[in-house]
XYZ file of C-alpha atoms in Angstrom:
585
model
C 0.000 0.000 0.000
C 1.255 3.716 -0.703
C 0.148 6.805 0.672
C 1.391 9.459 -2.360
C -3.006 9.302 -3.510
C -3.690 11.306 -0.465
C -1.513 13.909 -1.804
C -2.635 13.931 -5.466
C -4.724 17.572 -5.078
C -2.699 20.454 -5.207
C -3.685 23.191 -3.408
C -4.365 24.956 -6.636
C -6.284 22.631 -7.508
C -8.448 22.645 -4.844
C -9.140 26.335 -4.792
C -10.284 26.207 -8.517
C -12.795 23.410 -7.135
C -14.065 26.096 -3.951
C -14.205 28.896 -6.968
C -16.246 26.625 -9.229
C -18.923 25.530 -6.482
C -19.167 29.566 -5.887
C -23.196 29.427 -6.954
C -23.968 26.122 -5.576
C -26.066 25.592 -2.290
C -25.455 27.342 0.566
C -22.170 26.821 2.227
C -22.684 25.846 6.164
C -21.003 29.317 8.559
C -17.450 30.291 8.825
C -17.715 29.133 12.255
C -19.023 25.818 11.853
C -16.450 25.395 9.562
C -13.816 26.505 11.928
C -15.480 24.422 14.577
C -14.503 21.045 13.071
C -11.428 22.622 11.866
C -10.132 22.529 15.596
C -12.178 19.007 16.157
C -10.177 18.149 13.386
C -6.865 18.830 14.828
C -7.783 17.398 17.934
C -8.037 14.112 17.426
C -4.738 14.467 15.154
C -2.781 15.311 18.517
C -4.299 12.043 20.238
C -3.282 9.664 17.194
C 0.198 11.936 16.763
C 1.204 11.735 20.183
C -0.356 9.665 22.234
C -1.187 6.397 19.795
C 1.413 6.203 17.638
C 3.440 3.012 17.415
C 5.407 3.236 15.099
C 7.242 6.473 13.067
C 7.224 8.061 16.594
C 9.950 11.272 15.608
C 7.522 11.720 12.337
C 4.731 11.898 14.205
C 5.493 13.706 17.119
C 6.868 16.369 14.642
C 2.930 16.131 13.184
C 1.676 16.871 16.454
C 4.157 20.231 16.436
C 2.870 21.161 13.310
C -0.593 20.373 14.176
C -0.268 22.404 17.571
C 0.802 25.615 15.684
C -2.159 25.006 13.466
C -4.171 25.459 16.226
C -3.133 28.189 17.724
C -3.666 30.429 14.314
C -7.056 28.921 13.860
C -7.921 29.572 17.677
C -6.906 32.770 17.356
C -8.737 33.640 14.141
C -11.715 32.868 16.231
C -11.903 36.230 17.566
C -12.716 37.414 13.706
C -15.213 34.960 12.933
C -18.121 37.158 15.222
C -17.393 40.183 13.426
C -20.348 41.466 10.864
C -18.454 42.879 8.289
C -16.118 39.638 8.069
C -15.310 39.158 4.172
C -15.729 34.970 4.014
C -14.515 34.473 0.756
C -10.673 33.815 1.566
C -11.679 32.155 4.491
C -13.654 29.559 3.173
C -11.042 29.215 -0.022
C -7.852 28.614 2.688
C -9.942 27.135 5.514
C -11.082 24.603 2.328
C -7.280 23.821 1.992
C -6.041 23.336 5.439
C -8.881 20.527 6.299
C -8.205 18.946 3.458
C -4.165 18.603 3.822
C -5.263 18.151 8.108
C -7.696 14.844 6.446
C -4.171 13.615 4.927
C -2.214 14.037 7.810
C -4.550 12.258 10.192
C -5.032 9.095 7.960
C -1.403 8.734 7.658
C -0.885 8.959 11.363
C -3.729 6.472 12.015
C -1.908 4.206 9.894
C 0.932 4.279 12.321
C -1.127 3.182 15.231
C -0.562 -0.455 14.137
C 1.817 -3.099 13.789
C 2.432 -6.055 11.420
C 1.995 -6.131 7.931
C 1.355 -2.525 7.696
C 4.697 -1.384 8.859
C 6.227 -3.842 6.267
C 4.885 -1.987 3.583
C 4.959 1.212 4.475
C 8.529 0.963 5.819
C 9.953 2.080 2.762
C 7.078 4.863 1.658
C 6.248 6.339 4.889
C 9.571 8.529 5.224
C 8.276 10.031 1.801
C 4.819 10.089 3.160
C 5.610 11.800 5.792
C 7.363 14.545 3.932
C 4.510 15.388 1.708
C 2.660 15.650 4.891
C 5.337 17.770 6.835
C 4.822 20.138 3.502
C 1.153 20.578 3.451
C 0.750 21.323 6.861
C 3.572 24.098 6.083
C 1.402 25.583 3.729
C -1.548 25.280 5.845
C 0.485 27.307 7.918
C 1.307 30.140 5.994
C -1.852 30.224 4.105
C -3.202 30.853 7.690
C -0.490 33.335 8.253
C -1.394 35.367 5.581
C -4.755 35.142 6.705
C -4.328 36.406 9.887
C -2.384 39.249 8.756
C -5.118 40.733 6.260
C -7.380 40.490 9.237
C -5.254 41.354 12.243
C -4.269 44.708 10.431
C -7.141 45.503 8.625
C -6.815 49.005 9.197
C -3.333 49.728 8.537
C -2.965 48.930 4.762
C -3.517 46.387 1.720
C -1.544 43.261 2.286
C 0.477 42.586 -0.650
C 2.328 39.854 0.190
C 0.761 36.532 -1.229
C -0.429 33.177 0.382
C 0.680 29.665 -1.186
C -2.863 29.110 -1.942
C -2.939 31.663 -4.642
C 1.036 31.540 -5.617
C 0.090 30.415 -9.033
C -2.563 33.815 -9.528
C -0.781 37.265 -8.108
C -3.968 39.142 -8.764
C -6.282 36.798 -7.037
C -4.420 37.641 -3.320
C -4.056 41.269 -3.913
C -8.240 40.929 -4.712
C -8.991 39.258 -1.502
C -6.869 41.721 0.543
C -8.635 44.700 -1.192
C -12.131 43.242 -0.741
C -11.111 42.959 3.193
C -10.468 45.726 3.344
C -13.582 47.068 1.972
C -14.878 45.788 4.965
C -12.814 47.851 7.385
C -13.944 50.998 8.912
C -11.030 52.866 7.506
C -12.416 55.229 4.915
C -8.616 56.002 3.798
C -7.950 52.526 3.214
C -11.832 51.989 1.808
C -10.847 54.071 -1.002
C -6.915 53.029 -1.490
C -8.370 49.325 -2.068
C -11.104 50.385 -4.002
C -8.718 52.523 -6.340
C -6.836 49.454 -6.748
C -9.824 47.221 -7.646
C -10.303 49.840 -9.891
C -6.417 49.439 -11.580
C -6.912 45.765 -11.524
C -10.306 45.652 -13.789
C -9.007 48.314 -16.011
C -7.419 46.584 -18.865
C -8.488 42.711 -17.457
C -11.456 41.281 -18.256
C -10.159 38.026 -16.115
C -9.520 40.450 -13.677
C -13.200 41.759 -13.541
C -14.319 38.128 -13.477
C -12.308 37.613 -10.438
C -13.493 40.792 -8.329
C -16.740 39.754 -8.927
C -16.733 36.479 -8.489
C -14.963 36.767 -5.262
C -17.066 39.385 -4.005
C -16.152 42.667 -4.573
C -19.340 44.235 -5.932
C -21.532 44.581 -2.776
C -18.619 46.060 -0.389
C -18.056 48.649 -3.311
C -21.950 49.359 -3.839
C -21.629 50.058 0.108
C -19.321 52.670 -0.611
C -21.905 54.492 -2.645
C -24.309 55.275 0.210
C -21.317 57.044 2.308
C -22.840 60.418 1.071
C -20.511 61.923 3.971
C -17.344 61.191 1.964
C -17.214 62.019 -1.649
C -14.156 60.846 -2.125
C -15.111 57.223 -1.054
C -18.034 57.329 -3.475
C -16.073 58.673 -6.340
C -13.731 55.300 -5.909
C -16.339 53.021 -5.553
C -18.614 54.342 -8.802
C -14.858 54.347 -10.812
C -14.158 50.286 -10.216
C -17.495 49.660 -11.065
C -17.496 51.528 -13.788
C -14.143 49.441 -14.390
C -16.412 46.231 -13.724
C -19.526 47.293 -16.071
C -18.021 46.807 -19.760
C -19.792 43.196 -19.962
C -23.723 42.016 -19.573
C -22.831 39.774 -17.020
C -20.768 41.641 -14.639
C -23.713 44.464 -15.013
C -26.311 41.582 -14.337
C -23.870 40.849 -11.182
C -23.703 45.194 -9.920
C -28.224 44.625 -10.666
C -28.391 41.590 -8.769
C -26.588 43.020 -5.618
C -29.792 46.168 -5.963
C -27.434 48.283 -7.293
C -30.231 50.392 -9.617
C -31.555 52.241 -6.428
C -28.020 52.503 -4.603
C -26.467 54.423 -7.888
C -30.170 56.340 -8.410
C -29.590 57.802 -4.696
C -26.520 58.414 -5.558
C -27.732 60.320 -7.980
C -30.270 62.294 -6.627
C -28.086 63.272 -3.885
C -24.972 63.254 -4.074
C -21.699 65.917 -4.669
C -21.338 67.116 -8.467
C -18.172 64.696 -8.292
C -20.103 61.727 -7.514
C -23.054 62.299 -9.703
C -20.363 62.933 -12.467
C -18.664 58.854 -11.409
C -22.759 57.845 -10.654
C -23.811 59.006 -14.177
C -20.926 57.292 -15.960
C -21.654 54.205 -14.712
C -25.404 54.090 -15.425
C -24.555 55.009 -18.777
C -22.533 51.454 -19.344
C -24.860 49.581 -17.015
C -27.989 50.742 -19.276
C -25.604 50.326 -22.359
C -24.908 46.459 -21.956
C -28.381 45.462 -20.385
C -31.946 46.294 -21.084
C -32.748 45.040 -17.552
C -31.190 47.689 -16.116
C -32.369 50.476 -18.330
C -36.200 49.468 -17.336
C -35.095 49.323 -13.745
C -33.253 52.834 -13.502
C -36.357 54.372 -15.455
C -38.886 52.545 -12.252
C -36.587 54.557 -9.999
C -36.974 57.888 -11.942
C -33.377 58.123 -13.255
C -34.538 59.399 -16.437
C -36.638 62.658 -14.149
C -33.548 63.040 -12.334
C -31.711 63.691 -14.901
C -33.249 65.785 -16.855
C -33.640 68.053 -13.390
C -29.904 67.884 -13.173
C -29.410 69.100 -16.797
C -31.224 71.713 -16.254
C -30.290 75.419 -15.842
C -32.614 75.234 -12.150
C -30.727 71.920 -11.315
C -27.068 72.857 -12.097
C -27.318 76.324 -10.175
C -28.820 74.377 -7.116
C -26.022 72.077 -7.160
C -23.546 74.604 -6.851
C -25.236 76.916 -4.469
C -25.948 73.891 -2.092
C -24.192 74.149 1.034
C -20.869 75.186 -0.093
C -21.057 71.485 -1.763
C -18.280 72.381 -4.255
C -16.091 73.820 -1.324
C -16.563 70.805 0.825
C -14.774 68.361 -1.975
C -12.322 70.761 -2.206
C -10.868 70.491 1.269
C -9.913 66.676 0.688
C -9.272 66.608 -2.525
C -6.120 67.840 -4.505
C -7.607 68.427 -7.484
C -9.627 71.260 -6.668
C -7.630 74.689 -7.690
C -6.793 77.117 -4.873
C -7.472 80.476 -6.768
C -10.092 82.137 -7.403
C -9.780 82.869 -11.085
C -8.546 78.836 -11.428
C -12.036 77.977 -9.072
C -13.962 79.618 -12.362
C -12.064 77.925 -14.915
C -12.830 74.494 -12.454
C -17.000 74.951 -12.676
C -17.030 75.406 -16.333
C -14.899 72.593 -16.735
C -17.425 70.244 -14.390
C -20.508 71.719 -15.257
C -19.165 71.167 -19.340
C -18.431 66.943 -17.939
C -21.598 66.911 -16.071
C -23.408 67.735 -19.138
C -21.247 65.435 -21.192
C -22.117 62.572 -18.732
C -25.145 63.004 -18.321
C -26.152 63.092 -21.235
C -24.751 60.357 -22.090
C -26.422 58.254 -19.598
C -29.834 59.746 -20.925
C -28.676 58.673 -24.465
C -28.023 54.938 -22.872
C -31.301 55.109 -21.070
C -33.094 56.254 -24.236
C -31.182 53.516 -26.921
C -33.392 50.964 -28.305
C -35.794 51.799 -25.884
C -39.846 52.944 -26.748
C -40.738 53.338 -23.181
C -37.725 55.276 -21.452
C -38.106 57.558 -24.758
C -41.482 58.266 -24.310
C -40.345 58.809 -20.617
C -38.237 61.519 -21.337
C -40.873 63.464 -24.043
C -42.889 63.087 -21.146
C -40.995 64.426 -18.027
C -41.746 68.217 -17.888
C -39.194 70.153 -20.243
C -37.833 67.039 -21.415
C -37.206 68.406 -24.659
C -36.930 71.746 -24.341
C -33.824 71.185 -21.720
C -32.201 68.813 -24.595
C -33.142 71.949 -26.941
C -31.147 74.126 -24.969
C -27.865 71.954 -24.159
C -27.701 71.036 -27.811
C -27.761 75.332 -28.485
C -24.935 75.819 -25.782
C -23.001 72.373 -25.880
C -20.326 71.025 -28.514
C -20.777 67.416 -27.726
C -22.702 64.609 -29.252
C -24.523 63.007 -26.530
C -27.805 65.291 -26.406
C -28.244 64.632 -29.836
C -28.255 61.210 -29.722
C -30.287 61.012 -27.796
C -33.011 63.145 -29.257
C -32.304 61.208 -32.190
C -33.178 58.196 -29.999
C -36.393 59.910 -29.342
C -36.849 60.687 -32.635
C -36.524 57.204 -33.886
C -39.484 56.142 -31.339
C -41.523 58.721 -32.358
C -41.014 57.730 -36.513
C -42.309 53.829 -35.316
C -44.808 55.135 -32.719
C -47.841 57.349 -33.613
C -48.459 58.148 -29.973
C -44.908 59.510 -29.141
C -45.164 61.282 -32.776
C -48.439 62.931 -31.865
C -47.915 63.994 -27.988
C -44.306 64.974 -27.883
C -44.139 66.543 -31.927
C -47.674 68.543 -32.375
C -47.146 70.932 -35.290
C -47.955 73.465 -31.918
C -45.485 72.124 -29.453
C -43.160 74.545 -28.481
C -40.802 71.765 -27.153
C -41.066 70.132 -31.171
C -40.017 73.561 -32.547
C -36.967 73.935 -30.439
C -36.126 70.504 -31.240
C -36.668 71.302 -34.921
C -34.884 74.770 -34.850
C -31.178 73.067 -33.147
C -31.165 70.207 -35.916
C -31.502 72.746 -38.938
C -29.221 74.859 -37.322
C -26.620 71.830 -37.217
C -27.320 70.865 -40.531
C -26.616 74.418 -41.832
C -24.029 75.273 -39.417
C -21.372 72.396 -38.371
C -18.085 71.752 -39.976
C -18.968 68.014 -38.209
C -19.606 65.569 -40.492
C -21.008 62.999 -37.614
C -22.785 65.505 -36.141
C -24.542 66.657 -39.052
C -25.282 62.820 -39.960
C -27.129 62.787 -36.884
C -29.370 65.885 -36.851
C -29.928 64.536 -40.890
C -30.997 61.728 -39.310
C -33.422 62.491 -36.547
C -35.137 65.512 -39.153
C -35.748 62.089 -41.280
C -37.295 60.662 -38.395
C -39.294 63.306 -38.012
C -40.569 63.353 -42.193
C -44.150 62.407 -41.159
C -44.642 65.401 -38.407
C -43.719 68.212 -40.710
C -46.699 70.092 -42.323
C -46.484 70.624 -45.990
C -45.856 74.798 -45.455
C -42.943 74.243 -43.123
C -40.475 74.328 -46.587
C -37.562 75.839 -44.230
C -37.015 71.656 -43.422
C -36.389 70.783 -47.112
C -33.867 73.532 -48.045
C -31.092 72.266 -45.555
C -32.054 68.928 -46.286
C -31.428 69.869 -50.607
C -28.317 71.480 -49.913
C -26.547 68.742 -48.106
C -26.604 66.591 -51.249
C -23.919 68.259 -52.468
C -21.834 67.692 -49.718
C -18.102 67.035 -50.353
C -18.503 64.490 -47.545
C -20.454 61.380 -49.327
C -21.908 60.332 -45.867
C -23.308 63.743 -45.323
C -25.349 63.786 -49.044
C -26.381 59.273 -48.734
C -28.223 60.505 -45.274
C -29.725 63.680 -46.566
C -31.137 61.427 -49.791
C -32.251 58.494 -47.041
C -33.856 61.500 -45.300
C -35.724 63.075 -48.255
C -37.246 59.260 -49.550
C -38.744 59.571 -45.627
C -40.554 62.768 -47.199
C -41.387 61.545 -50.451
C -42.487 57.883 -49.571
C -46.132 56.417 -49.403
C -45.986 56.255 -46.262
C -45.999 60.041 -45.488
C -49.515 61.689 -45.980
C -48.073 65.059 -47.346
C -45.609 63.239 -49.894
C -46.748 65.621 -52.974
C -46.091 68.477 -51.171
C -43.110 67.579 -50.006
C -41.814 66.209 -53.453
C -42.971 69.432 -55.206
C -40.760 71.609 -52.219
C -37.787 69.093 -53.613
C -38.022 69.810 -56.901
C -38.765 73.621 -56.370
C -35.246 73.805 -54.238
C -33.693 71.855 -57.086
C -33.370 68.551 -55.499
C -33.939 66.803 -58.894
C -30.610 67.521 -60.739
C -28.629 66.600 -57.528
C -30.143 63.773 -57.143
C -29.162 62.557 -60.857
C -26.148 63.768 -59.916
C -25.241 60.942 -57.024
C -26.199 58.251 -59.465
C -23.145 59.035 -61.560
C -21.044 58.168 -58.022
C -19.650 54.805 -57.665
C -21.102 54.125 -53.863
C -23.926 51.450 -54.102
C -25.634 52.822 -50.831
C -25.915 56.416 -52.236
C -26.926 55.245 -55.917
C -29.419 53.119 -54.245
C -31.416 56.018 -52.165
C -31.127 58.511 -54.032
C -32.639 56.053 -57.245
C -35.869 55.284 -54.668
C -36.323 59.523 -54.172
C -35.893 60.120 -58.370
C -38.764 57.309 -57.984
C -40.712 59.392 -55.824
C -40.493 62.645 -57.275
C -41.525 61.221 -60.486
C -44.869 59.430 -59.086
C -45.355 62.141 -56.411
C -44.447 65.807 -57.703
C -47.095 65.925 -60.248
C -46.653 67.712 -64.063
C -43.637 69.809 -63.271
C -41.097 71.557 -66.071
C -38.105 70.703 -63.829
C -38.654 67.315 -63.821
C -38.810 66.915 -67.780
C -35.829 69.685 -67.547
C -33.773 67.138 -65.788
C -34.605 64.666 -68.005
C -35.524 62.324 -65.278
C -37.456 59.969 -67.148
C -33.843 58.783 -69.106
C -32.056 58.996 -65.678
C -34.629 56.824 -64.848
C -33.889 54.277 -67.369
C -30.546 54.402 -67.441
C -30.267 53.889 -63.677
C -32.977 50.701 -63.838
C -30.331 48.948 -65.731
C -26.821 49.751 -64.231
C -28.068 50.317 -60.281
C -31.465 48.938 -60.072
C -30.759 45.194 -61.272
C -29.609 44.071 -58.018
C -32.654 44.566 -56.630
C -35.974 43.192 -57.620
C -37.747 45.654 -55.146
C -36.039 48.942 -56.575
C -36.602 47.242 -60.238
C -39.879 47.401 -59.787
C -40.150 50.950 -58.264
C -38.063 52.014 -61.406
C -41.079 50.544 -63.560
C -43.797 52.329 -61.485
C -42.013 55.694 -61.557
C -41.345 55.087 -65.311
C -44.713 54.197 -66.225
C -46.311 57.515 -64.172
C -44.358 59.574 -65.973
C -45.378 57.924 -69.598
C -48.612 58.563 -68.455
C -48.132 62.226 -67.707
C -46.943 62.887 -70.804
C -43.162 63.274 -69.774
């Protein structure tokens, strides 16, 4: 008989087996655990010492060993009571040391008898005994490093790093910044969240392992500390760290983060709200779950308050708020003239941020944008911000709205009357962008959401058309393909007032330019601006420009060199063709 099989799992080995039973049932208490830990180490000392028969030095040693053991696990008793304890490297090296304490007491049982036993074990047991002398070693200093993340909780991160997780440098430095999470230090709160944060940054395995070993609820904790800014900033920056994948966000919604970041939101320090808003943005980016659950708790209301002239003046006038980050943190400039240059730079990434969790919030999403249309000067506030700011956020997300209100006659009708004020400032920022920016994504975009709009636009309000005309001769191909995309939404069936908006075209000379971008050599912007000749031609009526153009050979010539790929725009081609036989063209 050998002994080596007791030995065969590696300690390695054994913690991938704890992390891998991480969701199964419900592990029995750290102290229960402990409990037959010391049981366990009793009854080695009575086979070590008192029944051994054979391999006494060997096993006396074990007892030695054994007796140390002991002590450390006696002594991490006093831990085990605490509320805040943080059980996952406990259970992971706890795990470890009963298993190598199982080997060591059936080798020492073995020793209790005579006879043929000790004949074949004569030769194996000094080797035996070894592996055993080892693995209670690293019982022992896995327990040593144990003791020291606990027993000086609140004097720094432990760095050093326990045999148990020799083979994985990050996983140690995790568990000793997840303890102390758990401290009541708020210094070393936010040094170990900071480095949570540096860990997740550029690892995704590194994400996996924070979460999976428990680091999401300890940072959401740090969230509610509305008393220190500075602790909330660092936990809202690893989980934003955290939040890149649907999973890991399903993991920050599961431990109820929605209404920890949305009072976060509502109430905390411009800083925060700044980190807060960030992070709902990628939450409600990589999970629809989470964008319904932050609209329940009135994210969306919130803000639009914030972003709002009332909301950003209140948050600087309350209590000295700005002033009160400012005497802990380093960033904040200690001149007056430098304290200006500070709020336009916050208020400027407030706005940015903000936005941009509004534009998350809104993506994809019928409900939240209806939401926001309905929230009182919803879209009059993203009027405004889109007037005063340079960034792309607001827009997208009115062109968000924009795209549920093209697919949704209710959102079209309530939130983009032909009366609404809100509409008309909407309306007035987008042909201003159209007309005005050097952009060429940014004009794409208010293109865009005007197309979106085709079907609200009554057949006098020309001033639409124009910009939308002009833009087809825009050096920038992207820049002319969405302004043709955008005119088809004016021309099309679909769109009551399509003669009257087809006439506009061809009054504004939409016709030639048109022809024009079927001479390019992009099959995108051949293709749309084919299906809006189409629709002039049925729609516009008897009109000299038209037979000017010569649209009926464009026509032709265009059914056979862009128009054969595509049995739908082939037969479009014949329609348009046959109309204008039959007007005489």
């Amino acid at each position: 008989m050998r002994f080596h099989s007791l030995f065969e799992t590696s300690s390695m080995d054994q913690l991938t087996i704890l992390q891998s039973n991480h969701h199964q049932q419900q592990q029995p208490p750290i102290k229960v655990i402990l409990s037959n830990l010391l049981i366990l180490t009793d009854r080695i000392s009575h086979a070590a010492v008192d029944e051994s028969k054979f391999y006494k030095l060997e096993c006396a040693y074990v007892g030695k060993q054994v007796h140390r053991l002991t002590r450390m696990l006696r002594f991490f008793s006093h831990f085990v009571d605490s509320t805040s304890l943080y059980e996952r490297p406990v259970r992971g090296i706890f795990t470890n040391v009963g298993i190598n304490l199982n080997h060591a007491l059936t080798l020492v049982h073995k020793c209790r008898h005579r006879g043929i036993i000790l004949r074949l074990i004569s030769i194996a047991g000094v080797l035996d005994f070894r592996k055993v002398f080892n693995l209670l070693d690293v019982s022992m200093d896995n327990m040593k490093w144990l003791l020291s993340v606990y027993a000086s909780a609140n004097q720094g991160i432990i760095l050093t790093l326990p045999p148990i997780a020799s083979n994985d440098t990050s996983l140690a430095l995790v568990w000793s910044c997840i303890a102390s999470l758990h401290t009541h230090s708020l210094n070393l709160k936010i040094e170990a969240a900071l480095e949570l944060s540096t860990l997740a940054r550029n690892s995704d395995r590194n994400k996996d392992m924070i979460v999976i070993e428990g680091g999401v609820a300890p940072l959401l904790k740090l969230l509610k500390d509305e008393l220190s800014p500075e602790t909330q900033i660092a936990g809202a920056m690893a989980l934003f760290n955290l939040a890149n994948d649907r999973n890991r966000v399903r993991s920050i919604f599961n431990e109820h983060g929605v209404p920890v970041l949305a009072q976060a939101l509502r109430n905390s320090y411009i800083l925060v709200q700044i980190e807060v808003a960030k992070l709902i943005a990628r939450m409600a980016e990589h999970d629809g779950v989470c964008q319904e659950a932050f609209a329940r708790k009135n994210v969306i209301e919130t803000l639009v308050r914030l972003l709002s002239t009332e909301g950003k003046i209140n948050k600087f006038l309350r209590s000295n708020s700005v002033n009160k980050i400012a005497s802990s943190s380093s960033i904040w400039p200690r001149h007056k003239k430098e304290g200006k240059l500070e709020v336009s730079r916050l208020i400027v990434e407030f706005n940015t941020n903000c936005c941009r969790a509004l534009w998350m919030l809104a993506r994809d999403n019928v409900a939240n944008c209806r939401k926001i249309t309905e929230t009182t000067k919803g879209l009059l506030c993203l009027a405004k911000l889109i007037e005063n700011e340079k960034g792309i956020n607001c827009l997208m997300t009115v062109m968000e709205i924009t795209s549920a209100a093209e697919n949704n006659p209710d959102i079209r009708k309530s939130a983009f009357k032909t009366n609404s004020p809100a509409a008309k400032a909407i309306t007035d920022q987008l042909l201003r962008l159209i007309d005005e920016s050097d952009n060429a994504v940014i004009k794409i975009v208010a293109i865009r959401a005007i197309g979106h709009l085709a079907r609200t636009f009554p057949a006098r309000q020309t001033r639409v058309i124009s910009p939308l005309v002009k833009q087809l001769c825009d050096m920038d191909p992207d820049v002319a393909t969405e302004s043709v995309i955008a005119l088809g939404k004016f021309t099309c069936p679909e769109n009551y007032l399509r003669a009257d908006h087809a006439k506009s075209i061809v009054e504004f000379e939409g016709v030639q330019r048109a022809l024009n971008m079927l001479r390019g050599n992009d099959e995108k912007t051949q293709y749309h601006a084919l299906v809006l000749l189409c629709y002039l031609a049925m729609h516009a009526g008897n009109n000299e420009q038209l037979q000017q153009a010569r649209i009926l050979t464009g026509l032709r010539g265009a059914g056979k060199t862009v128009a054969h790929k595509y049995s739908e725009l082939r037969d479009l081609v014949a329609q348009a063709v046959h109309h204008l036989k039959l007007s005489g063209y």
